[in-house]
PDB file as gemmi writes it, atoms N, CA and C in Angstrom:
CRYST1    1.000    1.000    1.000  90.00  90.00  90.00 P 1                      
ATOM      1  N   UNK A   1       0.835  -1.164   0.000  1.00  0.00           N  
ATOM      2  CA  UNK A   1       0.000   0.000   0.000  1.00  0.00           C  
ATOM      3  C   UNK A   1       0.889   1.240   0.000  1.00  0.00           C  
ATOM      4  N   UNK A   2       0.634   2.176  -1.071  1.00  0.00           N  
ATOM      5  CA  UNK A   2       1.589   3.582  -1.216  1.00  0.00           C  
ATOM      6  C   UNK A   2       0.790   4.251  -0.150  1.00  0.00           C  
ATOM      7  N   UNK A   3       1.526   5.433   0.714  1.00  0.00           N  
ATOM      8  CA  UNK A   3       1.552   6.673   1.490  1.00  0.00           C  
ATOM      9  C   UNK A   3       1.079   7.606   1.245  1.00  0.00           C  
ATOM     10  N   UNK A   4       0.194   8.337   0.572  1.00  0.00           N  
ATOM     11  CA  UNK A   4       0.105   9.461   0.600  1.00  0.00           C  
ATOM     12  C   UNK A   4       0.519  10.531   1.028  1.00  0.00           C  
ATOM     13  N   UNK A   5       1.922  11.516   0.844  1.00  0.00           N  
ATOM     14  CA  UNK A   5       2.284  12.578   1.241  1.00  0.00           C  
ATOM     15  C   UNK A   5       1.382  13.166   2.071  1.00  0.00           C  
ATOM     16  N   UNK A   6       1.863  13.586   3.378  1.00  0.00           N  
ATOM     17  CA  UNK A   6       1.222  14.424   4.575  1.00  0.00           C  
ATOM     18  C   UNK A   6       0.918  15.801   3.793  1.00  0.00           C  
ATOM     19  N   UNK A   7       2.155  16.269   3.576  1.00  0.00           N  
ATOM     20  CA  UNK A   7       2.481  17.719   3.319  1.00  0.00           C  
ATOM     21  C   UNK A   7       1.471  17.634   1.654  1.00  0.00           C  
ATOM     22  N   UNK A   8       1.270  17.272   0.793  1.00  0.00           N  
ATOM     23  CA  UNK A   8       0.573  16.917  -0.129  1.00  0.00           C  
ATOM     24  C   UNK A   8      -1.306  16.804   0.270  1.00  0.00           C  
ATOM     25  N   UNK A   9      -1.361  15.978   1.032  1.00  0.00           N  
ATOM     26  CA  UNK A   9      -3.032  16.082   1.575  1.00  0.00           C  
ATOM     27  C   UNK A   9      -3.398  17.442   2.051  1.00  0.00           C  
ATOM     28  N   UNK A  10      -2.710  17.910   2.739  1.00  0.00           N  
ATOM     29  CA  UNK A  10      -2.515  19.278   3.820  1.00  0.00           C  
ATOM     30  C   UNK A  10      -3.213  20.086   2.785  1.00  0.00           C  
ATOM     31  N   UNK A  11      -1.864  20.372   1.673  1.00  0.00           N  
ATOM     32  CA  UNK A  11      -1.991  21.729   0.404  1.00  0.00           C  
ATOM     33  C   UNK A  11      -3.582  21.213  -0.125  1.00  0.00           C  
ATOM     34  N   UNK A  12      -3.473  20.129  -0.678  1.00  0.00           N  
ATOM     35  CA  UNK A  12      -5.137  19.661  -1.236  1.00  0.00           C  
ATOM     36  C   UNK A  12      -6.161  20.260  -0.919  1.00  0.00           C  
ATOM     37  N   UNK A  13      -6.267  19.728   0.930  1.00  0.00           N  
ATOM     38  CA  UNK A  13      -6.978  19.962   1.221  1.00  0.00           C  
ATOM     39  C   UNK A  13      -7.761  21.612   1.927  1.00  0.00           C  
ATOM     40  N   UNK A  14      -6.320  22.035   2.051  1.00  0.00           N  
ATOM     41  CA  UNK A  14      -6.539  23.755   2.152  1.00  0.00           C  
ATOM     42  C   UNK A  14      -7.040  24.344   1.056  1.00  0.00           C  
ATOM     43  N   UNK A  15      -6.425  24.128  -0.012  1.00  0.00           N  
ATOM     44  CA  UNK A  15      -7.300  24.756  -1.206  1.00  0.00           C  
ATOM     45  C   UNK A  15      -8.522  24.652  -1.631  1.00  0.00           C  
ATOM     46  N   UNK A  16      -9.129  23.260  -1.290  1.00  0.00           N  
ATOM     47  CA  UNK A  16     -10.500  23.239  -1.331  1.00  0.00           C  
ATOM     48  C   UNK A  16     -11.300  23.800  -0.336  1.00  0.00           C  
ATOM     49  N   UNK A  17     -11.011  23.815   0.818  1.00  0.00           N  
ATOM     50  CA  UNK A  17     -11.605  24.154   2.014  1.00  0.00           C  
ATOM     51  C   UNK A  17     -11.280  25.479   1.642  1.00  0.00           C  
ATOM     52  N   UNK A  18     -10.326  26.255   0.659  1.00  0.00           N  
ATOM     53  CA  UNK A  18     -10.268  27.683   1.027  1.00  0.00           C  
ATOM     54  C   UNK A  18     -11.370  28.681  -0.223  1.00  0.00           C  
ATOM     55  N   UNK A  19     -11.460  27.682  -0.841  1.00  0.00           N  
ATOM     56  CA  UNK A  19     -12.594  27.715  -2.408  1.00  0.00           C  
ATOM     57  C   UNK A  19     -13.626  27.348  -1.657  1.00  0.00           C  
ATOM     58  N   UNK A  20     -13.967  26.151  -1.340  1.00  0.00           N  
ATOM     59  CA  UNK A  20     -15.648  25.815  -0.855  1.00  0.00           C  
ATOM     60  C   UNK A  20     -15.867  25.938   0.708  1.00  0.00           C  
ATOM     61  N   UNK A  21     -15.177  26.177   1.235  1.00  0.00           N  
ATOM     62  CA  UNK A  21     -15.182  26.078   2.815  1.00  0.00           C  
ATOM     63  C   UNK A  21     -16.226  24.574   3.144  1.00  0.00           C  
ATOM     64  N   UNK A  22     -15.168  23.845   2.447  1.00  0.00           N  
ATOM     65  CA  UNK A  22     -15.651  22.380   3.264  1.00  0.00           C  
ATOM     66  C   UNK A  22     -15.010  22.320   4.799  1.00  0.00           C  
ATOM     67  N   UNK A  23     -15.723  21.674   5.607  1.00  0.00           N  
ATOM     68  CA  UNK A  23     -15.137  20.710   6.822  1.00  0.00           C  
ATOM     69  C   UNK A  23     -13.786  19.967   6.545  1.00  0.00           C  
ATOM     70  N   UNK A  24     -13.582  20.011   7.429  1.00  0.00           N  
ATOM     71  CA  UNK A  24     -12.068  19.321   7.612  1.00  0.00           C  
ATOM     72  C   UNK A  24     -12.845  17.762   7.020  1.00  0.00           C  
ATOM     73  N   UNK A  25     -13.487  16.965   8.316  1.00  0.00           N  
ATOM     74  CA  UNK A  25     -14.385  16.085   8.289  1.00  0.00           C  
ATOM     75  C   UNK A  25     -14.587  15.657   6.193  1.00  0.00           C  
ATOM     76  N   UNK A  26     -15.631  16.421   6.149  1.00  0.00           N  
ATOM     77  CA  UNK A  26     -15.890  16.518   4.513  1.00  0.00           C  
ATOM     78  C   UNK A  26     -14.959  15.970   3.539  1.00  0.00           C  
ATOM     79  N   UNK A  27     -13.917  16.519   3.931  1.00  0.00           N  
ATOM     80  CA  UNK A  27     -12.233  16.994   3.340  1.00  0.00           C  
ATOM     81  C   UNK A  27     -12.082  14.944   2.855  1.00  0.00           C  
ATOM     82  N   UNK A  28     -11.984  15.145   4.510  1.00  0.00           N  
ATOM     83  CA  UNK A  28     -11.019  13.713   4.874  1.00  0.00           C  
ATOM     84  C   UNK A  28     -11.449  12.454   4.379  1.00  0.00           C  
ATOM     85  N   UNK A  29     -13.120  12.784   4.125  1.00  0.00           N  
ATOM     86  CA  UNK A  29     -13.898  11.574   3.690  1.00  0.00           C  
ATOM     87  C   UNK A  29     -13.827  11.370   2.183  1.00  0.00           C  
ATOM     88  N   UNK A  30     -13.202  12.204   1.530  1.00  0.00           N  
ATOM     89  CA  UNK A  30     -13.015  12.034  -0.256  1.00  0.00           C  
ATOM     90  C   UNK A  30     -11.589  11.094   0.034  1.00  0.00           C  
ATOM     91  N   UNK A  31     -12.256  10.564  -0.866  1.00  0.00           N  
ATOM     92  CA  UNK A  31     -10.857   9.447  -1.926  1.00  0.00           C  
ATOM     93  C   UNK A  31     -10.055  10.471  -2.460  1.00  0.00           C  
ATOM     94  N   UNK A  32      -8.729   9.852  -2.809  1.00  0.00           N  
ATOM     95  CA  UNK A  32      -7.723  10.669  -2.982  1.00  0.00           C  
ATOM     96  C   UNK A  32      -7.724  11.179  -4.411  1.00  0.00           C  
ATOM     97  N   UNK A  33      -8.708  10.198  -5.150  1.00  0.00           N  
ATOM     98  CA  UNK A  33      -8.815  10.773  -6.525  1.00  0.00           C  
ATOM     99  C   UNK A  33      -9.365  11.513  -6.556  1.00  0.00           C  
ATOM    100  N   UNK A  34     -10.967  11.706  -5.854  1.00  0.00           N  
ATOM    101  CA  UNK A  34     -12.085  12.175  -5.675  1.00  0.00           C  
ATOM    102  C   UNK A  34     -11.072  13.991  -5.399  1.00  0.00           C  
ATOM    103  N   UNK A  35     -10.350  14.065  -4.457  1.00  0.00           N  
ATOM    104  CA  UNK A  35      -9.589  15.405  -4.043  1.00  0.00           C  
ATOM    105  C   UNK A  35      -9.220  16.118  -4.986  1.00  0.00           C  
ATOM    106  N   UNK A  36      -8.195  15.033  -5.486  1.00  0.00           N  
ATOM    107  CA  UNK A  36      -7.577  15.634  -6.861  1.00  0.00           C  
ATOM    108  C   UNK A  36      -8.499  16.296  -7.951  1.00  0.00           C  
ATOM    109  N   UNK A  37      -9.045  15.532  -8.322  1.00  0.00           N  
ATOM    110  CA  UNK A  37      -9.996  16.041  -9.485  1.00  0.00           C  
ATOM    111  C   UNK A  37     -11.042  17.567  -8.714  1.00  0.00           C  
ATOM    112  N   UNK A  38     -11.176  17.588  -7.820  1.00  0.00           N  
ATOM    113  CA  UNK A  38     -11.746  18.469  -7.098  1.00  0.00           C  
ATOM    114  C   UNK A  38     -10.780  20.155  -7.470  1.00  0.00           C  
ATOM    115  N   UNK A  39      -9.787  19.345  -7.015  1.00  0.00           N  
ATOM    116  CA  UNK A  39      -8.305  20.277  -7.023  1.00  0.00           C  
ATOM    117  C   UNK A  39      -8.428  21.049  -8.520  1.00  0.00           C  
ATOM    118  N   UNK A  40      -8.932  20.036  -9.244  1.00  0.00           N  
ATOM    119  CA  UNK A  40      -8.150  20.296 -11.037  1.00  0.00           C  
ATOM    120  C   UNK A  40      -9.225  21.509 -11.162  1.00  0.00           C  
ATOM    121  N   UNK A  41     -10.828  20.739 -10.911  1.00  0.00           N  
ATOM    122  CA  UNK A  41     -11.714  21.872 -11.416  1.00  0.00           C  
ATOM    123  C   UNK A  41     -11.914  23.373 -10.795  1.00  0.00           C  
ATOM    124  N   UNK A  42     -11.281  23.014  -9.623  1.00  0.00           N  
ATOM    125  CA  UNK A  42     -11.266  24.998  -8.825  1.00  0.00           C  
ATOM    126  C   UNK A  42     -10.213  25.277  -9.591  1.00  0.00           C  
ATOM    127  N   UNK A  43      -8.919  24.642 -10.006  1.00  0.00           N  
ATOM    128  CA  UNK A  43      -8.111  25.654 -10.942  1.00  0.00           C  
ATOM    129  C   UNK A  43      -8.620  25.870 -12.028  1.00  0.00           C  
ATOM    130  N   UNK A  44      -9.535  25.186 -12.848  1.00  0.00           N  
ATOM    131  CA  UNK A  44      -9.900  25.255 -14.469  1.00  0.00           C  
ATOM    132  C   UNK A  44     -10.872  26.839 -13.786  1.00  0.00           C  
ATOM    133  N   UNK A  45     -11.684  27.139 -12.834  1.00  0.00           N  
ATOM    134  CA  UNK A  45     -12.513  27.722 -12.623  1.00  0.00           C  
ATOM    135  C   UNK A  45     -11.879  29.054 -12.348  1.00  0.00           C  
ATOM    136  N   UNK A  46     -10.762  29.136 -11.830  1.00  0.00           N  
ATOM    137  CA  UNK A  46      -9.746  30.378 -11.320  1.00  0.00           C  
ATOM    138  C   UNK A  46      -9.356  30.916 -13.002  1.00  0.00           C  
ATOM    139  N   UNK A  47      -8.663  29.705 -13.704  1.00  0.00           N  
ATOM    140  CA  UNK A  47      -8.367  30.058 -14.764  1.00  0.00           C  
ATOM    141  C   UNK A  47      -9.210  30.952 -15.587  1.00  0.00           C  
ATOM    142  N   UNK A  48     -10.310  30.125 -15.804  1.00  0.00           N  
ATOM    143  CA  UNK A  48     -11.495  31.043 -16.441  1.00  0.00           C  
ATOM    144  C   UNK A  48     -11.786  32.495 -15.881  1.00  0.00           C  
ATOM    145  N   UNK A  49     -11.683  32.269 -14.825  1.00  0.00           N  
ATOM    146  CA  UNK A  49     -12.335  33.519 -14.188  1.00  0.00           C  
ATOM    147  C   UNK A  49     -10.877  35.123 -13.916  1.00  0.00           C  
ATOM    148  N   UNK A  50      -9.894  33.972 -14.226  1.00  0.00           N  
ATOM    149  CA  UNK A  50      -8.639  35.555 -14.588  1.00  0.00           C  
ATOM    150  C   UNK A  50      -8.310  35.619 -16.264  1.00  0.00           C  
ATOM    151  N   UNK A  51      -9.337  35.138 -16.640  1.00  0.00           N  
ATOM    152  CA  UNK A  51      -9.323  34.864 -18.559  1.00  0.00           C  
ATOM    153  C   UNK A  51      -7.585  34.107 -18.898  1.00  0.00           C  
ATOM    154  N   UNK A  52      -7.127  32.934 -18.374  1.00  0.00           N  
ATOM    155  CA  UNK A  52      -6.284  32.468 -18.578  1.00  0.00           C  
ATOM    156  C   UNK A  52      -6.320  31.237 -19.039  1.00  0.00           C  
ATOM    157  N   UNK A  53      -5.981  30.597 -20.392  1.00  0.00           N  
ATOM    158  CA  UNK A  53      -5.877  29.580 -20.981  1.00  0.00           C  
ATOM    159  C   UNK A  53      -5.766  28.233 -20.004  1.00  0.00           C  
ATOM    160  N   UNK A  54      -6.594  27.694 -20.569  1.00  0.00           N  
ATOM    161  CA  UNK A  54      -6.763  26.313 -19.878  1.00  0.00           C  
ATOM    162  C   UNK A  54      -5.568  25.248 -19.867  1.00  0.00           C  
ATOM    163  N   UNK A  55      -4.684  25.898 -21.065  1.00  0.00           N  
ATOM    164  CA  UNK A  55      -3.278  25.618 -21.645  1.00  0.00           C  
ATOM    165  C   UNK A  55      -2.440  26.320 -21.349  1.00  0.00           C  
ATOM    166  N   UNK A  56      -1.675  26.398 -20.621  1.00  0.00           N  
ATOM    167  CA  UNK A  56      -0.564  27.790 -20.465  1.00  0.00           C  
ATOM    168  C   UNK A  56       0.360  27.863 -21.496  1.00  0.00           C  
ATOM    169  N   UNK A  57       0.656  26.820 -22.564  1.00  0.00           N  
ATOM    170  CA  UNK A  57       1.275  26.604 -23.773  1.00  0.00           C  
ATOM    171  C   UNK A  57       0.729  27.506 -24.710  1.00  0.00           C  
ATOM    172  N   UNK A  58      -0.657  27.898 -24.759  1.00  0.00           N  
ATOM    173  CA  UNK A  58      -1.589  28.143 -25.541  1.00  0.00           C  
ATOM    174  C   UNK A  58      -1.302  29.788 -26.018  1.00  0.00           C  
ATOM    175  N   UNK A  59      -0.807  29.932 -26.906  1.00  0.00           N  
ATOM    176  CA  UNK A  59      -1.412  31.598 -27.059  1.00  0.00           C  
ATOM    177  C   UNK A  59      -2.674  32.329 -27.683  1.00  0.00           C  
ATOM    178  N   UNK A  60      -2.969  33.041 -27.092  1.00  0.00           N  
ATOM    179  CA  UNK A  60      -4.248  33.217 -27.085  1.00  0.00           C  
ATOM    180  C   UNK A  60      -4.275  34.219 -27.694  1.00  0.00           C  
TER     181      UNK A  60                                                      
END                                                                             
């Protein structure tokens, strides 16, 4: 069974809790994929919302 980085869950989970103000609780009960992908769509949503390519390769 792999570890999951402490310092890795921590950042995860602050950023979501600092976007949705989930519970710690809430937090802890997502699967680690379930986080991640959580993670991806508040950045796709930041992105959009400072008009920044979904691609940073991308010129726009």
């Amino acid at each position: 069974m792999k570890i999951y980085p402490t310092d890795q869950l921590y950042e995860e989970m602050a950023f979501i809790a600092y976007h949705f103000h989930w519970t710690n609780a809430e937090l802890m009960s997502l699967e680690h994929a379930e986080r991640r992908r959580w993670c991806r769509e508040i950045s796709a949503i930041n992105r959009q919302l400072n008009g920044e390519s979904a691609n940073p390769f991308e010129i726009g």
